mmCIF file of C-alpha atoms in Angstrom:
data_model
loop_
_atom_site.group_PDB
_atom_site.id
_atom_site.type_symbol
_atom_site.label_atom_id
_atom_site.label_comp_id
_atom_site.label_asym_id
_atom_site.label_seq_id
_atom_site.Cartn_x
_atom_site.Cartn_y
_atom_site.Cartn_z
ATOM 1 C CA UNK A 1 -11.684 -41.004 -7.233
ATOM 2 C CA UNK A 2 -8.885 -39.705 -4.345
ATOM 3 C CA UNK A 3 -9.456 -36.720 -4.865
ATOM 4 C CA UNK A 4 -12.945 -36.351 -4.954
ATOM 5 C CA UNK A 5 -12.903 -37.907 -1.400
ATOM 6 C CA UNK A 6 -10.451 -35.449 -0.735
ATOM 7 C CA UNK A 7 -12.977 -32.312 -2.249
ATOM 8 C CA UNK A 8 -15.329 -33.376 -0.607
ATOM 9 C CA UNK A 9 -13.587 -33.994 2.766
ATOM 10 C CA UNK A 10 -12.993 -29.943 2.120
ATOM 11 C CA UNK A 11 -16.433 -28.923 1.825
ATOM 12 C CA UNK A 12 -17.411 -29.981 5.101
ATOM 13 C CA UNK A 13 -14.389 -28.810 6.801
ATOM 14 C CA UNK A 14 -15.189 -25.402 5.815
ATOM 15 C CA UNK A 15 -19.010 -25.308 7.264
ATOM 16 C CA UNK A 16 -22.103 -24.078 6.411
ATOM 17 C CA UNK A 17 -22.657 -20.371 5.348
ATOM 18 C CA UNK A 18 -25.280 -19.978 8.834
ATOM 19 C CA UNK A 19 -22.491 -21.373 10.497
ATOM 20 C CA UNK A 20 -20.265 -18.531 9.057
ATOM 21 C CA UNK A 21 -22.936 -15.213 8.505
ATOM 22 C CA UNK A 22 -23.055 -16.881 12.909
ATOM 23 C CA UNK A 23 -19.301 -15.932 12.996
ATOM 24 C CA UNK A 24 -19.440 -12.866 11.636
ATOM 25 C CA UNK A 25 -22.377 -11.630 14.011
ATOM 26 C CA UNK A 26 -19.491 -12.932 17.657
ATOM 27 C CA UNK A 27 -16.589 -10.697 15.502
ATOM 28 C CA UNK A 28 -18.974 -7.499 15.363
ATOM 29 C CA UNK A 29 -20.028 -7.777 18.801
ATOM 30 C CA UNK A 30 -16.349 -7.051 19.244
ATOM 31 C CA UNK A 31 -15.143 -4.465 17.468
ATOM 32 C CA UNK A 32 -14.940 -1.263 19.562
ATOM 33 C CA UNK A 33 -16.805 1.757 16.597
ATOM 34 C CA UNK A 34 -14.805 5.310 17.788
ATOM 35 C CA UNK A 35 -17.442 7.681 19.313
ATOM 36 C CA UNK A 36 -18.228 10.559 16.815
ATOM 37 C CA UNK A 37 -16.225 12.754 18.219
ATOM 38 C CA UNK A 38 -13.230 10.610 17.304
ATOM 39 C CA UNK A 39 -15.332 9.954 14.587
ATOM 40 C CA UNK A 40 -14.970 13.981 13.801
ATOM 41 C CA UNK A 41 -11.857 14.358 14.389
ATOM 42 C CA UNK A 42 -10.654 11.362 11.956
ATOM 43 C CA UNK A 43 -12.414 12.806 9.104
ATOM 44 C CA UNK A 44 -10.445 16.222 9.584
ATOM 45 C CA UNK A 45 -7.336 14.652 9.807
ATOM 46 C CA UNK A 46 -7.596 12.787 6.730
ATOM 47 C CA UNK A 47 -9.199 15.393 4.722
ATOM 48 C CA UNK A 48 -6.236 17.599 5.794
ATOM 49 C CA UNK A 49 -3.928 14.517 4.722
ATOM 50 C CA UNK A 50 -6.194 14.444 1.399
ATOM 51 C CA UNK A 51 -5.300 18.476 0.225
ATOM 52 C CA UNK A 52 -1.394 18.782 1.498
ATOM 53 C CA UNK A 53 -1.538 15.091 -0.532
ATOM 54 C CA UNK A 54 -3.371 16.854 -3.037
ATOM 55 C CA UNK A 55 -1.049 20.586 -2.656
ATOM 56 C CA UNK A 56 2.139 18.204 -2.723
ATOM 57 C CA UNK A 57 1.280 16.455 -5.958
ATOM 58 C CA UNK A 58 0.278 19.670 -7.986
ATOM 59 C CA UNK A 59 3.563 20.927 -7.114
ATOM 60 C CA UNK A 60 5.263 18.096 -8.371
ATOM 61 C CA UNK A 61 3.081 18.467 -11.606
ATOM 62 C CA UNK A 62 3.909 22.183 -11.768
ATOM 63 C CA UNK A 63 7.145 21.948 -10.498
ATOM 64 C CA UNK A 64 7.621 18.244 -13.473
ATOM 65 C CA UNK A 65 5.772 20.687 -17.060
ATOM 66 C CA UNK A 66 7.987 23.630 -16.004
ATOM 67 C CA UNK A 67 11.265 21.669 -16.432
ATOM 68 C CA UNK A 68 10.044 19.804 -19.654
ATOM 69 C CA UNK A 69 8.780 23.502 -21.361
ATOM 70 C CA UNK A 70 12.624 24.893 -20.290
ATOM 71 C CA UNK A 71 14.001 21.871 -22.443
ATOM 72 C CA UNK A 72 12.106 20.845 -25.105
ATOM 73 C CA UNK A 73 10.420 24.878 -25.810
#
């Protein structure tokens, strides 16, 4: 009995979906979006980082493969 009352009270506390989306809209107005120039530079940094990590992983993979082949065969 007490658990059901607590569940009902908790449901009322959460609010409605309409209030949730009002809050989302208010928060989205506070967001500072990057300019096209900033977005372009961020994209270049991300792509360069991905390429660098890919090269590092390729190098490590090649080295480990060579070491395993040297030991096993």
